[in-house]
């Protein structure tokens, strides 16, 4: 098995487990604060989509799919800071799933174009935050690993909040 094939398998598997964990929740539960002052579970879900698109842009150097980015509430909901502009109305469950599926599919389709030999190539990405530039060096392998690691971390937060809110009981996310 090639490394790219293994990475694709892991990206698909982790997303499948994430979506299984929200199975049975209502659209209202996904949209409501699970506990006071916390982001809704749906915001965490869309954050996974926006991360897929953001890191894909770092890897392939192409502009993001603006419509899909908008549907994922990129930089508008989860940790948006002063640009906080979350959705005003409850989002249908199918919309979350469709956005997540399309975002992840774009990453997977990109990885399918790669040969294992390019996974460790280093290149610099300059992130601008509050007017200051932060150059960082990445490899495609690290970025893909980070998408997997980040989803596992975010999923753990979501599942804990789901239980704390009483939406599911211990063990129900498995």
Steps between C-alpha positions, in 0.01 A plus 500: 500500500632842408519775762247707308255209508546459874448872561181493292375199697565681829327820381195301391491290816527786746223691323277192505548468878436872552171485309396181679545684829246768410249250366169538679547866589238743378574807292399706802755320719772559242414871491457571872776575748555163672600684816487876562771694320616209283485472123222279363593149387412613147767771521758234583381297201526792260841581647620160379384594150663841507826338616489254210464788255760719669767234513420389145576856389835481680583171326386574147543878492163552333221727614237339719161406362329822609147359501598194703707717733196722554282195571755387764477845665874542453634748757144596594395260773757291685776714654419783259607786725376840389361353175254286697195468277340162570191372324178651630271205429522131581695305238364176361699190595541416132677834446764421763558157348510630142748776584725262695484243222585748227784660697658164582450377143702794370789408730483133402484578128810716540688226688413254222705718262809471720782252490651390832826668399352852539353451847820610676579798278530815711356832405420823676154638558461853631202551727391856570331573831408849616730652239807299597649227283592162645700280262475128576658202334280198431501170318191352341538197727488720811196691373306182431606356836389825662154477338463152651637600841292818507181312419569247777553785747194695384286187500599434860391851594171455316423163656574629849274802444226275361509296822524809723193643328310177560448445127649150535619278783849368567589247233230612258751665264670169422 
